[in-house]
Amino acid sequence: MFATLISTLLSLSFALSTCLSDVSIESWSSRAGIIKAGVVVSTDERSIAGRGIFATRDIREGEVVASIPSGLVLLGRGDDWAGEITNAVKGLKGGGGEQAGIGEDVRREWIDGWGGGGCKSWDDVCGCVGGEGAFVGREGLREMVRLRIEDRLEVFRKIGYLDESDLELYALVCSRACHLGPSWGEGAVGVIPLFDYLNHHDDPNRVNVGLESFGQVLSRTPEGPGRPDPGMMNERDMLIIAKKNVKKGEELLTSYVDKDDEGGDVRKIVTWGFSTLS
C-alpha cells in the first residue's frame, strides 16, 4: 500500500502526466518522509491508469517496500481522534466535532498538515489551495474534500470489518495541500493523496500488498537478530508490505477506477489527484 495535486478546473488527463510530474511526486514524498525500497512511481504506458508503482528489482513476499510516517496516516477507525479529523475535514473548520476530548495540538497538527505548513484554521487550508494564482476556489476545495471523505466512508460501510488485520488493510493515507514547484508551472498547487493518489481500489489490491503499522510488526516478531530496532520508527508509522513475490518491472497495484467513468472536474481532481495551470 503506498501510496499527491488544478487550467480551467481542468481537463485532467494522464496526457499531462509527464516525467516532470513524477519528479514532483518523488520530491514531495521524500520531503514528507516517505521511504521506498525497490519501487518507483512512474508514468508509463504499461500502467492501466497511466501512472503506477513499479518494482525496480525483484521483491520477495513479506518484504517492506515503503514506510509512511504516522503523521500522514489516518486509520478508518481505532484512533480516538480519527472521527474528529474526519469531521473537521468535512466541514473544513477546526473545533467542535462529534468526539469530545480531542486535543488542540492534534487538531493543529492536522490543519497544518493539510495546509502544507503555516495554516491556523481550515479556512487557511482553503486559502492555501485556492490562493493567489491558483485554480480552485474555497467551494471547490470544500466539495473536493467532502467527496473524498464521503466516498471513503461509503467504502467502509460496504465492506465492514472482519478483524483488526482487515482494518489495517483499509487504512487511509490522507491528502495534503502543497505547492508542487516549478516543474508544474508558476503557482501550481495541488492536493496530493499518498496511498490512493494512483486511483486504486482497496480490493483486490490486498492480494498484492498489505498495510501494517510498525508496532504490529514489532508485536509479532520474536526477540532476536532479525527483529527490527524498536527505536527506528514510530509504532504508528505505516508499512506497505508485499504479499507475494513481485518481479522487476511488474506493477504492484493493478486494480483501478476507470478514469473515463468519472464525471465532473472536481470528481476527477478527487479521484486522480493531479492538475496543473495552463
PDB file of C-alpha atoms in Angstrom, residues 98-225:
ATOM      1  CA  GLU A  98     -18.677  14.731  17.427  1.00  0.00           C
ATOM      2  CA  GLN A  99     -15.933  13.305  19.612  1.00  0.00           C
ATOM      3  CA  ALA A 100     -15.011  15.077  22.815  1.00  0.00           C
ATOM      4  CA  GLY A 101     -11.593  15.332  24.364  1.00  0.00           C
ATOM      5  CA  ILE A 102      -9.582  15.870  21.190  1.00  0.00           C
ATOM      6  CA  GLY A 103      -6.505  17.920  21.998  1.00  0.00           C
ATOM      7  CA  GLU A 104      -5.873  21.218  20.254  1.00  0.00           C
ATOM      8  CA  ASP A 105      -2.348  20.070  19.468  1.00  0.00           C
ATOM      9  CA  VAL A 106      -3.717  17.173  17.402  1.00  0.00           C
ATOM     10  CA  ARG A 107      -6.191  19.450  15.647  1.00  0.00           C
ATOM     11  CA  ARG A 108      -3.463  21.975  14.846  1.00  0.00           C
ATOM     12  CA  GLU A 109      -1.178  19.234  13.562  1.00  0.00           C
ATOM     13  CA  TRP A 110      -3.746  18.097  11.050  1.00  0.00           C
ATOM     14  CA  ILE A 111      -4.738  21.592   9.956  1.00  0.00           C
ATOM     15  CA  ASP A 112      -1.079  22.378   9.434  1.00  0.00           C
ATOM     16  CA  GLY A 113      -0.543  19.117   7.549  1.00  0.00           C
ATOM     17  CA  TRP A 114      -3.439  19.649   5.173  1.00  0.00           C
ATOM     18  CA  GLY A 115      -2.285  23.194   4.516  1.00  0.00           C
ATOM     19  CA  GLY A 116       1.321  22.337   3.808  1.00  0.00           C
ATOM     20  CA  GLY A 117       2.535  24.320   6.815  1.00  0.00           C
ATOM     21  CA  GLY A 118       1.646  27.593   8.460  1.00  0.00           C
ATOM     22  CA  CYS A 119      -2.147  27.194   8.498  1.00  0.00           C
ATOM     23  CA  LYS A 120      -4.133  28.009  11.638  1.00  0.00           C
ATOM     24  CA  SER A 121      -7.657  27.022  10.558  1.00  0.00           C
ATOM     25  CA  TRP A 122      -9.497  25.068   7.886  1.00  0.00           C
ATOM     26  CA  ASP A 123     -10.238  28.379   6.150  1.00  0.00           C
ATOM     27  CA  ASP A 124      -6.483  28.870   5.935  1.00  0.00           C
ATOM     28  CA  VAL A 125      -6.244  25.465   4.292  1.00  0.00           C
ATOM     29  CA  CYS A 126      -8.796  26.564   1.676  1.00  0.00           C
ATOM     30  CA  GLY A 127      -6.799  29.710   1.160  1.00  0.00           C
ATOM     31  CA  CYS A 128      -3.580  27.774   0.725  1.00  0.00           C
ATOM     32  CA  VAL A 129      -5.021  25.712  -2.109  1.00  0.00           C
ATOM     33  CA  GLY A 130      -7.233  28.446  -3.555  1.00  0.00           C
ATOM     34  CA  GLY A 131      -4.771  31.291  -3.098  1.00  0.00           C
ATOM     35  CA  GLU A 132      -3.220  33.766  -5.478  1.00  0.00           C
ATOM     36  CA  GLY A 133      -2.906  32.380  -8.996  1.00  0.00           C
ATOM     37  CA  ALA A 134      -4.454  29.059  -8.037  1.00  0.00           C
ATOM     38  CA  PHE A 135      -7.187  27.260  -9.870  1.00  0.00           C
ATOM     39  CA  VAL A 136      -9.595  26.056  -7.228  1.00  0.00           C
ATOM     40  CA  GLY A 137     -11.750  28.243  -5.028  1.00  0.00           C
ATOM     41  CA  ARG A 138     -12.845  27.604  -1.472  1.00  0.00           C
ATOM     42  CA  GLU A 139     -16.102  25.982  -2.532  1.00  0.00           C
ATOM     43  CA  GLY A 140     -14.282  23.765  -4.993  1.00  0.00           C
ATOM     44  CA  LEU A 141     -11.894  22.601  -2.312  1.00  0.00           C
ATOM     45  CA  ARG A 142     -14.752  22.111   0.123  1.00  0.00           C
ATOM     46  CA  GLU A 143     -16.550  19.890  -2.394  1.00  0.00           C
ATOM     47  CA  MET A 144     -13.374  18.026  -3.228  1.00  0.00           C
ATOM     48  CA  VAL A 145     -12.701  17.131   0.378  1.00  0.00           C
ATOM     49  CA  ARG A 146     -16.343  16.277   1.019  1.00  0.00           C
ATOM     50  CA  LEU A 147     -16.332  13.820  -1.887  1.00  0.00           C
ATOM     51  CA  ARG A 148     -13.087  12.217  -0.793  1.00  0.00           C
ATOM     52  CA  ILE A 149     -14.280  11.702   2.745  1.00  0.00           C
ATOM     53  CA  GLU A 150     -17.789  10.558   1.850  1.00  0.00           C
ATOM     54  CA  ASP A 151     -16.561   8.167  -0.815  1.00  0.00           C
ATOM     55  CA  ARG A 152     -14.215   6.557   1.654  1.00  0.00           C
ATOM     56  CA  LEU A 153     -16.831   6.317   4.363  1.00  0.00           C
ATOM     57  CA  GLU A 154     -19.107   4.593   1.857  1.00  0.00           C
ATOM     58  CA  VAL A 155     -16.378   2.025   1.224  1.00  0.00           C
ATOM     59  CA  PHE A 156     -16.191   1.363   4.950  1.00  0.00           C
ATOM     60  CA  ARG A 157     -19.957   0.913   5.169  1.00  0.00           C
ATOM     61  CA  LYS A 158     -19.945  -1.601   2.324  1.00  0.00           C
ATOM     62  CA  ILE A 159     -17.035  -3.791   3.326  1.00  0.00           C
ATOM     63  CA  GLY A 160     -17.453  -3.955   7.087  1.00  0.00           C
ATOM     64  CA  TYR A 161     -14.552  -5.177   9.199  1.00  0.00           C
ATOM     65  CA  LEU A 162     -13.812  -8.797   9.950  1.00  0.00           C
ATOM     66  CA  ASP A 163     -10.901  -8.324  12.306  1.00  0.00           C
ATOM     67  CA  GLU A 164      -8.124  -5.926  13.175  1.00  0.00           C
ATOM     68  CA  SER A 165      -5.841  -7.075  10.363  1.00  0.00           C
ATOM     69  CA  ASP A 166      -8.626  -6.498   7.870  1.00  0.00           C
ATOM     70  CA  LEU A 167      -8.993  -2.990   9.232  1.00  0.00           C
ATOM     71  CA  GLU A 168      -5.346  -2.220   8.684  1.00  0.00           C
ATOM     72  CA  LEU A 169      -5.610  -3.225   5.041  1.00  0.00           C
ATOM     73  CA  TYR A 170      -8.120  -0.412   4.590  1.00  0.00           C
ATOM     74  CA  ALA A 171      -6.109   2.192   6.452  1.00  0.00           C
ATOM     75  CA  LEU A 172      -6.162   5.580   4.788  1.00  0.00           C
ATOM     76  CA  VAL A 173      -3.347   7.864   3.915  1.00  0.00           C
ATOM     77  CA  CYS A 174      -4.756  11.378   3.877  1.00  0.00           C
ATOM     78  CA  SER A 175      -4.334  14.006   1.197  1.00  0.00           C
ATOM     79  CA  ARG A 176      -2.224  17.065   1.688  1.00  0.00           C
ATOM     80  CA  ALA A 177      -2.271  20.505   0.087  1.00  0.00           C
ATOM     81  CA  CYS A 178       1.086  21.699  -1.167  1.00  0.00           C
ATOM     82  CA  HIS A 179       2.828  23.821  -3.765  1.00  0.00           C
ATOM     83  CA  LEU A 180       4.074  21.491  -6.488  1.00  0.00           C
ATOM     84  CA  GLY A 181       7.063  23.543  -7.587  1.00  0.00           C
ATOM     85  CA  PRO A 182       8.435  24.945 -10.866  1.00  0.00           C
ATOM     86  CA  SER A 183       8.083  21.755 -12.902  1.00  0.00           C
ATOM     87  CA  TRP A 184       4.307  22.195 -12.652  1.00  0.00           C
ATOM     88  CA  GLY A 185       4.311  25.828 -13.763  1.00  0.00           C
ATOM     89  CA  GLU A 186       4.102  29.111 -11.898  1.00  0.00           C
ATOM     90  CA  GLY A 187       1.706  28.998  -8.964  1.00  0.00           C
ATOM     91  CA  ALA A 188       0.787  25.339  -9.327  1.00  0.00           C
ATOM     92  CA  VAL A 189      -0.745  23.949  -6.157  1.00  0.00           C
ATOM     93  CA  GLY A 190      -2.297  20.575  -5.534  1.00  0.00           C
ATOM     94  CA  VAL A 191      -3.865  18.178  -3.132  1.00  0.00           C
ATOM     95  CA  ILE A 192      -1.710  15.084  -3.088  1.00  0.00           C
ATOM     96  CA  PRO A 193      -3.144  11.766  -1.916  1.00  0.00           C
ATOM     97  CA  LEU A 194      -0.389   9.403  -0.841  1.00  0.00           C
ATOM     98  CA  PHE A 195      -1.581   5.821  -0.943  1.00  0.00           C
ATOM     99  CA  ASP A 196      -4.667   6.313  -3.091  1.00  0.00           C
ATOM    100  CA  TYR A 197      -3.260   9.009  -5.379  1.00  0.00           C
ATOM    101  CA  LEU A 198      -2.868   6.344  -8.050  1.00  0.00           C
ATOM    102  CA  ASN A 199      -6.630   5.825  -8.095  1.00  0.00           C
ATOM    103  CA  HIS A 200      -6.543   2.252  -6.869  1.00  0.00           C
ATOM    104  CA  HIS A 201      -9.357   0.288  -5.326  1.00  0.00           C
ATOM    105  CA  ASP A 202      -8.524  -1.161  -1.913  1.00  0.00           C
ATOM    106  CA  ASP A 203      -9.769  -4.548  -3.028  1.00  0.00           C
ATOM    107  CA  PRO A 204      -8.463  -6.670  -4.779  1.00  0.00           C
ATOM    108  CA  ASN A 205      -5.092  -4.946  -4.375  1.00  0.00           C
ATOM    109  CA  ARG A 206      -4.936  -6.561  -0.951  1.00  0.00           C
ATOM    110  CA  VAL A 207      -3.715  -9.653  -2.821  1.00  0.00           C
ATOM    111  CA  ASN A 208      -0.583  -7.745  -3.822  1.00  0.00           C
ATOM    112  CA  VAL A 209       0.194  -5.556  -0.824  1.00  0.00           C
ATOM    113  CA  GLY A 210      -0.805  -5.202   2.799  1.00  0.00           C
ATOM    114  CA  LEU A 211      -0.674  -2.405   5.365  1.00  0.00           C
ATOM    115  CA  GLU A 212       0.727  -2.925   8.834  1.00  0.00           C
ATOM    116  CA  SER A 213       1.850  -0.484  11.459  1.00  0.00           C
ATOM    117  CA  PHE A 214       5.425  -0.729  12.678  1.00  0.00           C
ATOM    118  CA  GLY A 215       4.010  -1.559  16.102  1.00  0.00           C
ATOM    119  CA  GLN A 216       2.143  -4.548  14.671  1.00  0.00           C
ATOM    120  CA  VAL A 217       5.313  -5.831  13.046  1.00  0.00           C
ATOM    121  CA  LEU A 218       7.207  -5.498  16.330  1.00  0.00           C
ATOM    122  CA  SER A 219       4.489  -7.275  18.301  1.00  0.00           C
ATOM    123  CA  ARG A 220       4.581 -10.364  16.087  1.00  0.00           C
ATOM    124  CA  THR A 221       8.368 -10.523  15.635  1.00  0.00           C
ATOM    125  CA  PRO A 222      10.205 -12.518  18.336  1.00  0.00           C
ATOM    126  CA  GLU A 223      13.314 -11.197  20.024  1.00  0.00           C
ATOM    127  CA  GLY A 224      16.452 -11.990  18.079  1.00  0.00           C
ATOM    128  CA  PRO A 225      18.855 -10.713  15.433  1.00  0.00           C
TER     129      PRO A 225
END
